[in-house]
Tab-separated table of C-alpha atoms in Angstrom:
chain	number	residue	atom	x	y	z
A	1	MET	CA	-46.640	-276.015	109.666
A	2	SER	CA	-45.742	-274.958	113.179
A	3	ASN	CA	-46.612	-271.454	114.207
A	4	PRO	CA	-44.284	-270.381	117.034
A	5	SER	CA	-46.107	-268.231	119.542
A	6	ASP	CA	-44.733	-264.782	120.138
A	7	PRO	CA	-43.258	-264.671	123.671
A	8	ASP	CA	-44.694	-261.178	124.037
A	9	PRO	CA	-48.238	-260.817	122.626
A	10	TRP	CA	-48.015	-257.026	122.990
A	11	SER	CA	-45.265	-256.824	120.350
A	12	ILE	CA	-46.856	-259.190	117.844
A	13	SER	CA	-46.456	-258.043	114.244
A	14	GLU	CA	-49.452	-257.070	112.111
A	15	PRO	CA	-49.246	-260.155	109.849
A	16	GLU	CA	-49.275	-262.383	112.934
A	17	LEU	CA	-52.153	-260.365	114.398
A	18	PHE	CA	-54.084	-260.904	111.168
A	19	ARG	CA	-53.488	-264.644	111.486
A	20	GLU	CA	-54.900	-264.588	114.999
A	21	LEU	CA	-57.809	-262.519	113.706
A	22	ARG	CA	-58.533	-265.159	111.079
A	23	ARG	CA	-58.432	-267.913	113.721
A	24	SER	CA	-60.978	-266.024	115.821
A	25	LEU	CA	-63.229	-265.627	112.799
A	26	ARG	CA	-62.952	-269.248	111.644
A	27	ASN	CA	-63.428	-270.640	115.136
A	28	ASP	CA	-66.345	-268.286	115.773
A	29	LYS	CA	-64.586	-266.910	118.837
A	30	PRO	CA	-65.828	-263.475	119.919
A	31	ALA	CA	-63.127	-260.821	119.680
A	32	VAL	CA	-62.771	-257.069	119.313
A	33	LEU	CA	-60.467	-255.329	116.859
A	34	VAL	CA	-59.023	-251.985	117.962
A	35	THR	CA	-57.573	-249.602	115.367
A	36	ILE	CA	-56.018	-246.154	115.701
A	37	THR	CA	-57.953	-243.917	113.313
A	38	ASP	CA	-56.513	-240.508	114.115
A	39	VAL	CA	-53.641	-238.921	116.034
A	40	GLU	CA	-53.208	-235.304	117.034
A	41	GLY	CA	-49.682	-234.497	118.197
A	42	SER	CA	-47.257	-237.297	118.988
A	43	ALA	CA	-48.054	-240.901	119.831
A	44	TYR	CA	-46.283	-244.248	120.044
A	45	ARG	CA	-48.242	-245.678	117.088
A	46	ARG	CA	-49.785	-244.049	114.031
A	47	PRO	CA	-53.196	-244.434	112.320
A	48	GLY	CA	-53.729	-247.985	111.122
A	49	ALA	CA	-52.026	-249.635	114.114
A	50	LYS	CA	-54.149	-252.475	115.476
A	51	MET	CA	-54.776	-254.512	118.590
A	52	LEU	CA	-56.909	-257.626	118.978
A	53	VAL	CA	-58.771	-258.467	122.176
A	54	PRO	CA	-59.935	-262.127	122.059
A	55	ALA	CA	-62.515	-263.656	124.357
A	56	ASP	CA	-59.901	-264.449	127.001
A	57	GLU	CA	-59.163	-260.686	127.152
A	58	GLU	CA	-55.415	-261.213	126.591
A	59	SER	CA	-54.687	-258.426	124.126
A	60	LEU	CA	-52.513	-259.008	121.058
A	61	GLY	CA	-50.683	-256.121	119.439
A	62	ALA	CA	-50.274	-252.550	120.581
A	63	VAL	CA	-51.953	-249.203	120.020
A	64	THR	CA	-49.845	-247.371	122.624
A	65	ALA	CA	-46.627	-247.976	124.530
A	66	GLY	CA	-48.686	-249.759	127.169
A	67	CYS	CA	-50.329	-246.898	129.040
A	68	LEU	CA	-53.826	-247.509	127.604
A	69	GLU	CA	-53.956	-251.261	127.166
A	70	GLY	CA	-55.892	-251.836	130.413
A	71	PRO	CA	-58.641	-249.263	129.732
A	72	VAL	CA	-58.871	-250.363	126.092
A	73	VAL	CA	-59.357	-254.009	127.073
A	74	ASP	CA	-62.130	-252.948	129.483
A	75	LEU	CA	-63.805	-251.029	126.659
A	76	ALA	CA	-63.435	-253.998	124.335
A	77	VAL	CA	-65.358	-256.199	126.772
A	78	SER	CA	-68.305	-253.806	126.667
A	79	ILE	CA	-68.099	-253.556	122.871
A	80	ARG	CA	-68.178	-257.343	122.623
A	81	ASP	CA	-71.325	-257.381	124.773
A	82	THR	CA	-73.179	-254.675	122.827
A	83	GLY	CA	-71.991	-255.819	119.396
A	84	ARG	CA	-71.766	-252.235	118.132
A	85	PRO	CA	-68.630	-250.445	116.865
A	86	GLN	CA	-67.550	-247.422	118.873
A	87	ILE	CA	-65.054	-244.571	118.627
A	88	GLU	CA	-63.187	-243.604	121.795
A	89	THR	CA	-60.869	-240.614	122.178
A	90	PHE	CA	-57.960	-240.584	124.638
A	91	ASP	CA	-56.265	-237.305	125.459
A	92	LEU	CA	-52.838	-238.303	126.736
A	93	MET	CA	-52.042	-234.672	127.490
A	94	ASP	CA	-54.722	-234.637	130.192
A	95	ASP	CA	-52.650	-234.881	133.380
A	96	ASP	CA	-55.753	-235.083	135.587
A	97	GLU	CA	-56.861	-238.238	133.786
A	98	TRP	CA	-53.566	-239.993	133.061
A	99	GLY	CA	-51.020	-238.364	135.350
A	100	LEU	CA	-47.579	-237.049	134.501
A	101	GLY	CA	-44.703	-238.739	132.779
A	102	LEU	CA	-46.327	-240.370	129.750
A	103	GLY	CA	-44.062	-240.572	126.738
A	104	CYS	CA	-46.965	-239.811	124.376
A	105	ASN	CA	-47.980	-236.179	124.070
A	106	GLY	CA	-51.029	-236.338	121.863
A	107	VAL	CA	-54.672	-237.248	121.370
A	108	ILE	CA	-55.608	-240.551	119.750
A	109	ASP	CA	-58.925	-241.848	118.390
A	110	LEU	CA	-59.593	-245.584	118.541
A	111	LEU	CA	-62.163	-247.587	116.611
A	112	LEU	CA	-63.302	-250.607	118.618
A	113	GLU	CA	-65.388	-253.090	116.640
A	114	PRO	CA	-66.616	-256.648	117.109
A	115	VAL	CA	-64.883	-259.045	114.749
A	116	ASP	CA	-67.244	-260.117	111.960
A	117	ASN	CA	-67.009	-261.089	108.307
A	118	SER	CA	-66.445	-257.471	107.278
A	119	VAL	CA	-62.747	-257.973	108.150
A	120	GLU	CA	-62.446	-260.869	105.697
A	121	PRO	CA	-61.200	-258.670	102.798
A	122	MET	CA	-58.260	-257.352	104.801
A	123	LEU	CA	-57.351	-260.905	105.778
A	124	SER	CA	-57.347	-261.965	102.134
A	125	VAL	CA	-54.427	-259.593	101.571
A	126	LEU	CA	-52.195	-262.123	103.314
A	127	GLU	CA	-53.256	-264.923	100.997
A	128	ASN	CA	-53.700	-263.076	97.690
A	129	ARG	CA	-50.861	-260.553	98.188
A	130	GLU	CA	-53.015	-257.821	96.654
A	131	PRO	CA	-53.338	-254.465	98.457
A	132	MET	CA	-56.700	-252.971	99.307
A	133	THR	CA	-58.208	-250.048	101.159
A	134	VAL	CA	-60.874	-250.387	103.837
A	135	LEU	CA	-63.210	-247.393	104.231
A	136	THR	CA	-65.002	-247.239	107.582
A	137	SER	CA	-67.290	-244.540	108.942
A	138	VAL	CA	-66.046	-243.248	112.303
A	139	GLU	CA	-68.318	-240.209	112.747
A	140	SER	CA	-71.393	-238.945	110.939
A	141	THR	CA	-74.044	-236.229	111.009
A	142	ASP	CA	-75.833	-238.128	108.244
A	143	PRO	CA	-78.622	-240.148	109.918
A	144	THR	CA	-78.317	-242.840	107.239
A	145	VAL	CA	-74.655	-243.520	108.081
A	146	SER	CA	-73.569	-245.227	111.310
A	147	ILE	CA	-70.183	-245.788	112.896
A	148	GLY	CA	-68.737	-248.958	111.410
A	149	ASP	CA	-70.431	-248.763	107.996
A	150	ARG	CA	-67.860	-250.099	105.575
A	151	THR	CA	-66.823	-250.398	101.929
A	152	VAL	CA	-63.672	-252.030	100.560
A	153	VAL	CA	-61.727	-250.683	97.568
A	154	ASP	CA	-59.576	-253.179	95.682
A	155	ALA	CA	-56.150	-252.609	94.096
A	156	ASN	CA	-57.796	-251.387	90.883
A	157	GLY	CA	-59.904	-248.779	92.673
A	158	ASN	CA	-63.132	-250.773	92.473
A	159	PRO	CA	-65.392	-250.443	95.548
A	160	THR	CA	-67.072	-253.540	96.989
A	161	PRO	CA	-69.886	-253.323	99.554
A	162	SER	CA	-69.381	-255.125	102.845
A	163	SER	CA	-71.199	-258.441	103.198
A	164	GLU	CA	-71.660	-257.966	106.942
A	165	ARG	CA	-72.064	-254.212	107.496
A	166	GLU	CA	-74.046	-251.428	105.913
A	167	SER	CA	-72.060	-249.934	103.037
A	168	LEU	CA	-71.044	-246.310	102.806
A	169	PRO	CA	-73.158	-244.111	100.515
A	170	GLU	CA	-71.974	-244.136	96.923
A	171	VAL	CA	-71.418	-240.379	96.937
A	172	VAL	CA	-69.057	-240.708	99.924
A	173	VAL	CA	-67.098	-243.550	98.359
A	174	ASP	CA	-66.784	-241.690	95.052
A	175	GLU	CA	-65.191	-238.735	96.817
A	176	ILE	CA	-62.693	-240.917	98.699
A	177	VAL	CA	-61.667	-243.289	95.902
A	178	SER	CA	-59.583	-240.480	94.412
A	179	VAL	CA	-57.199	-240.578	97.395
A	180	THR	CA	-57.074	-244.321	97.985
A	181	LYS	CA	-54.382	-244.817	95.332
A	182	LYS	CA	-52.178	-242.203	97.020
A	183	PHE	CA	-52.676	-243.854	100.407
A	184	ARG	CA	-52.075	-247.324	98.980
A	185	THR	CA	-48.863	-246.255	97.229
A	186	GLU	CA	-47.513	-244.637	100.384
A	187	GLY	CA	-48.826	-247.351	102.698
A	188	LYS	CA	-50.570	-244.749	104.840
A	189	SER	CA	-53.876	-244.592	106.688
A	190	ALA	CA	-55.810	-241.517	107.827
A	191	THR	CA	-59.259	-240.138	108.562
A	192	VAL	CA	-60.842	-237.812	105.994
A	193	GLU	CA	-64.076	-235.833	106.044
A	194	VAL	CA	-66.492	-235.777	103.124
A	195	SER	CA	-70.027	-234.596	102.476
A	196	SER	CA	-72.930	-236.937	101.861
A	197	ARG	CA	-76.366	-235.885	100.706
A	198	ASN	CA	-77.569	-235.646	104.296
A	199	GLY	CA	-74.577	-234.403	106.268
A	200	GLU	CA	-70.865	-234.797	106.932
A	201	VAL	CA	-69.132	-238.157	107.306
A	202	ARG	CA	-65.661	-238.820	108.693
A	203	VAL	CA	-64.203	-241.936	107.120
A	204	PHE	CA	-61.119	-243.857	108.182
A	205	VAL	CA	-59.164	-244.779	105.069
A	206	ASP	CA	-57.103	-247.831	106.038
A	207	SER	CA	-54.497	-248.875	103.506
A	208	ILE	CA	-53.807	-252.601	103.898
A	209	LYS	CA	-50.752	-253.966	102.084
A	210	PRO	CA	-49.390	-257.510	101.868
A	211	ALA	CA	-46.639	-258.339	104.307
A	212	PRO	CA	-43.177	-257.875	102.795
A	213	GLN	CA	-41.527	-261.179	102.034
A	214	LEU	CA	-38.055	-262.091	103.281
A	215	LEU	CA	-36.663	-264.772	100.977
A	216	LEU	CA	-33.678	-266.547	102.523
A	217	PHE	CA	-31.664	-268.737	100.168
A	218	GLY	CA	-29.650	-271.244	102.168
A	219	ASN	CA	-29.937	-274.024	104.721
A	220	GLN	CA	-27.047	-273.404	107.126
A	221	ASN	CA	-27.406	-272.560	110.808
A	222	ASP	CA	-27.093	-268.813	110.206
A	223	VAL	CA	-30.496	-268.849	108.483
A	224	GLN	CA	-32.205	-269.559	111.823
A	225	PRO	CA	-31.674	-266.198	113.616
A	226	VAL	CA	-32.422	-264.254	110.412
A	227	SER	CA	-35.721	-266.086	109.939
A	228	ARG	CA	-36.644	-265.610	113.605
A	229	LEU	CA	-35.955	-261.871	113.639
A	230	GLY	CA	-37.513	-261.437	110.202
A	231	ARG	CA	-40.747	-263.003	111.380
A	232	THR	CA	-40.727	-260.968	114.573
A	233	VAL	CA	-40.591	-257.636	112.730
A	234	GLY	CA	-43.366	-258.573	110.308
A	235	PHE	CA	-41.809	-260.213	107.263
A	236	GLU	CA	-43.384	-263.213	105.576
A	237	VAL	CA	-40.350	-265.491	105.817
A	238	VAL	CA	-39.639	-268.040	103.086
A	239	VAL	CA	-36.582	-270.259	103.407
A	240	ALA	CA	-35.445	-271.711	100.084
A	241	SER	CA	-32.924	-274.530	100.145
A	242	ALA	CA	-30.914	-275.569	97.116
A	243	ARG	CA	-30.610	-279.082	98.487
A	244	GLY	CA	-33.159	-281.727	99.377
A	245	ALA	CA	-31.882	-281.900	102.934
A	246	MET	CA	-32.881	-279.256	105.473
A	247	ALA	CA	-35.982	-278.368	103.490
A	248	ALA	CA	-38.715	-279.478	105.894
A	249	ASP	CA	-40.931	-277.144	107.913
A	250	GLU	CA	-39.495	-278.404	111.189
A	251	ASP	CA	-35.966	-277.538	110.057
A	252	PHE	CA	-36.816	-273.824	110.150
A	253	PRO	CA	-39.656	-273.418	112.682
A	254	HIS	CA	-39.761	-269.622	112.430
A	255	ALA	CA	-40.271	-269.569	108.664
A	256	HIS	CA	-43.769	-269.326	107.218
A	257	GLU	CA	-42.741	-271.549	104.319
A	258	VAL	CA	-39.790	-273.828	103.569
A	259	VAL	CA	-39.140	-274.991	100.017
A	260	ALA	CA	-36.483	-276.861	98.050
A	261	THR	CA	-35.674	-275.183	94.767
A	262	ARG	CA	-33.024	-274.757	92.123
A	263	PRO	CA	-31.125	-271.480	92.464
A	264	THR	CA	-32.106	-270.665	88.875
A	265	ASP	CA	-35.781	-270.841	89.896
A	266	LEU	CA	-35.487	-268.564	92.909
A	267	ALA	CA	-37.146	-265.591	91.206
A	268	LYS	CA	-40.340	-267.641	90.818
A	269	LEU	CA	-40.813	-267.347	94.600
A	270	ALA	CA	-40.538	-263.549	94.588
A	271	ASP	CA	-42.641	-260.496	93.790
A	272	GLU	CA	-42.226	-256.732	94.035
A	273	MET	CA	-42.387	-256.894	97.843
A	274	THR	CA	-39.687	-259.555	98.211
A	275	TYR	CA	-36.343	-258.877	99.870
A	276	ALA	CA	-33.940	-261.691	99.075
A	277	VAL	CA	-30.836	-262.649	101.033
A	278	LEU	CA	-28.421	-265.145	99.484
A	279	MET	CA	-26.679	-267.075	102.242
A	280	SER	CA	-26.054	-270.541	100.869
A	281	HIS	CA	-22.256	-270.123	101.310
A	282	ASN	CA	-21.913	-271.979	98.018
A	283	PHE	CA	-20.255	-269.869	95.318
A	284	LEU	CA	-21.953	-271.541	92.360
A	285	ASP	CA	-25.413	-271.613	93.941
A	286	ASP	CA	-25.197	-267.959	94.982
A	287	ARG	CA	-23.981	-266.995	91.520
A	288	LEU	CA	-26.870	-268.768	89.800
A	289	ALA	CA	-29.373	-267.363	92.289
A	290	LEU	CA	-28.033	-263.827	91.930
A	291	GLU	CA	-28.236	-263.999	88.147
A	292	ALA	CA	-31.822	-265.242	88.278
A	293	LEU	CA	-32.881	-262.506	90.726
A	294	LEU	CA	-31.137	-259.728	88.805
A	295	GLU	CA	-32.983	-260.737	85.658
A	296	SER	CA	-36.258	-260.201	87.502
A	297	SER	CA	-37.363	-256.576	87.400
A	298	GLU	CA	-39.688	-256.969	90.390
A	299	ILE	CA	-37.318	-257.673	93.285
A	300	PRO	CA	-36.168	-254.411	94.938
A	301	TYR	CA	-33.374	-255.808	97.126
A	302	ILE	CA	-30.844	-258.642	96.977
A	303	GLY	CA	-28.521	-259.111	99.944
A	304	LEU	CA	-25.431	-261.212	99.339
A	305	MET	CA	-23.501	-262.691	102.250
A	306	GLY	CA	-19.732	-262.382	102.039
A	307	PRO	CA	-17.107	-259.730	101.303
A	308	ARG	CA	-17.070	-257.384	98.316
A	309	LYS	CA	-14.341	-259.471	96.695
A	310	ARG	CA	-16.702	-262.442	96.507
A	311	PHE	CA	-19.263	-260.307	94.665
A	312	GLU	CA	-16.568	-259.117	92.282
A	313	GLN	CA	-15.635	-262.746	91.576
A	314	ILE	CA	-19.279	-263.562	90.866
A	315	GLN	CA	-19.491	-260.601	88.489
A	316	ASP	CA	-16.336	-261.776	86.693
A	317	GLU	CA	-17.786	-265.262	86.290
A	318	LEU	CA	-21.051	-263.875	84.949
A	319	ALA	CA	-19.191	-261.632	82.514
A	320	LYS	CA	-17.227	-264.621	81.186
A	321	ASP	CA	-20.546	-266.299	80.446
A	322	GLY	CA	-21.751	-263.186	78.612
A	323	ALA	CA	-24.094	-261.936	81.316
A	324	THR	CA	-24.009	-258.172	81.826
A	325	PHE	CA	-26.181	-256.041	84.064
A	326	THR	CA	-27.024	-252.356	84.184
A	327	GLU	CA	-26.101	-250.042	87.045
A	328	ASP	CA	-29.748	-249.963	88.089
A	329	GLN	CA	-29.798	-253.746	88.350
A	330	LEU	CA	-26.568	-253.887	90.341
A	331	GLU	CA	-27.794	-251.074	92.606
A	332	ARG	CA	-30.286	-253.558	94.044
A	333	VAL	CA	-27.447	-255.751	95.326
A	334	SER	CA	-26.261	-255.135	98.867
A	335	THR	CA	-22.932	-256.727	99.760
A	336	PRO	CA	-21.599	-257.010	102.353
A	337	VAL	CA	-25.193	-257.396	103.442
A	338	GLY	CA	-26.579	-255.524	106.461
A	339	LEU	CA	-26.225	-252.275	108.376
A	340	ASP	CA	-23.051	-251.298	110.181
A	341	LEU	CA	-24.117	-252.137	113.747
A	342	GLY	CA	-20.855	-253.683	114.884
A	343	GLY	CA	-20.656	-257.065	116.577
A	344	GLY	CA	-20.014	-260.449	115.029
A	345	GLU	CA	-22.167	-262.915	116.938
A	346	PRO	CA	-24.759	-264.810	114.858
A	347	VAL	CA	-27.764	-262.948	116.259
A	348	GLN	CA	-25.973	-259.605	115.837
A	349	ILE	CA	-25.264	-260.418	112.199
A	350	ALA	CA	-28.913	-261.432	111.771
A	351	LEU	CA	-30.057	-258.164	113.348
A	352	SER	CA	-27.839	-256.257	110.936
A	353	ILE	CA	-29.348	-258.069	107.942
A	354	VAL	CA	-32.975	-257.747	109.037
A	355	SER	CA	-32.441	-254.085	109.966
A	356	GLU	CA	-31.232	-253.281	106.472
A	357	THR	CA	-34.097	-255.090	104.742
A	358	LEU	CA	-36.607	-253.325	107.000
A	359	ALA	CA	-35.012	-249.933	106.323
A	360	ILE	CA	-35.058	-250.536	102.562
A	361	HIS	CA	-38.698	-251.647	102.743
A	362	ASN	CA	-39.634	-248.477	104.609
A	363	GLY	CA	-37.604	-246.230	102.320
A	364	ARG	CA	-35.161	-245.280	105.060
A	365	SER	CA	-31.382	-245.090	105.261
A	366	GLY	CA	-31.024	-246.770	108.638
A	367	GLY	CA	-29.264	-243.797	110.253
A	368	ARG	CA	-29.653	-242.460	113.791
A	369	LEU	CA	-32.967	-240.766	114.591
A	370	ARG	CA	-31.180	-238.063	116.578
A	371	ASP	CA	-29.618	-236.862	113.334
A	372	GLU	CA	-32.975	-236.486	111.603
A	373	GLU	CA	-35.062	-233.318	111.575
A	374	GLY	CA	-38.822	-233.208	111.969
A	375	PRO	CA	-41.172	-235.923	113.262
A	376	ILE	CA	-40.118	-239.550	113.410
A	377	HIS	CA	-43.250	-240.716	111.587
A	378	ASP	CA	-44.484	-239.261	108.318
A	379	ARG	CA	-47.674	-237.230	108.628
A	380	VAL	CA	-50.605	-237.690	106.244
A	381	SER	CA	-52.497	-234.619	105.107
A	382	VAL	CA	-55.267	-234.977	102.552
A	383	THR	CA	-57.963	-232.518	101.555
A	384	ILE	CA	-61.075	-233.847	99.807
A	385	GLN	CA	-62.530	-231.440	97.312
A	386	ASN	CA	-66.232	-232.241	97.285
A	387	SER	CA	-67.837	-232.055	93.874
């Protein structure tokens, strides 16, 4: 299907960046992947954030607010020429180097690496929707371990050696596997230090999770801005139509997938990372879809377009048919759908809906940051107890 280009490559979402990464790999186009591996102090992005520098040197994605993109692209060119991964540290508090006025007040470490088949496992997350953890050496006093050595740990905690790179020593992997589940559950990435038989090794533990899915049930015009904004912020957008019409890829160009389905079958399209929004504007279809989704224990969020009274009517109809739901099941329903942002234009309504689904996905309330205490981003602190 069509793949609308992002008008601003700098703000491309990670799922879209991974798609571009796969294209580079399949087309055998030289490219460099840049990943934040560590942050001291504050920074625009956190560990795990990525940027891709293709052969044309037009960077995709962001590792800072823009202040380092030029120097990083220059470094990527040299990395592409040498073919060897490299760690580079940028001290954004160094006024002599970067001048005054930067919004970031911290030190960041970047891993720059030529794109090769060792990134294939992280790309498979998009297709298989199974999380995994990528372990990459970023510093070592062990002469047998080099920067870029890599091992992948699957969702069950099983390590798999890289087919393209040297693998990490078994003793190092064994020490780290104990924390990969914690990182995977929290969706966090960080650098940890462990001992090998011949020295100390710092390993970047990169938790890669499938993109959250935004399942939009409906085929009216108001689906368009929701699908566009949903894709922009990193959702895998699936538009499900209850009618044969308006169910072609070209009808919803910003969706990753467009399907025609019965409302009773909607749950078959969902998993535990699916956020569904019912916007068919058809009472019966929405009722059937809501019932099907509520009966699924996997789906964490169901947004229902319309006023509270409409939801109450749906509940009454379901009760008449003998369908009852627990408080926990009904707690997953959000209606009226969206955050209270004000405004009533179509794109403002879409922003409200996508903002709520993103907040729910990230475990946030959607309130004002000025009212929160502490850092904006969660910090990761893990201590490895070497055996």
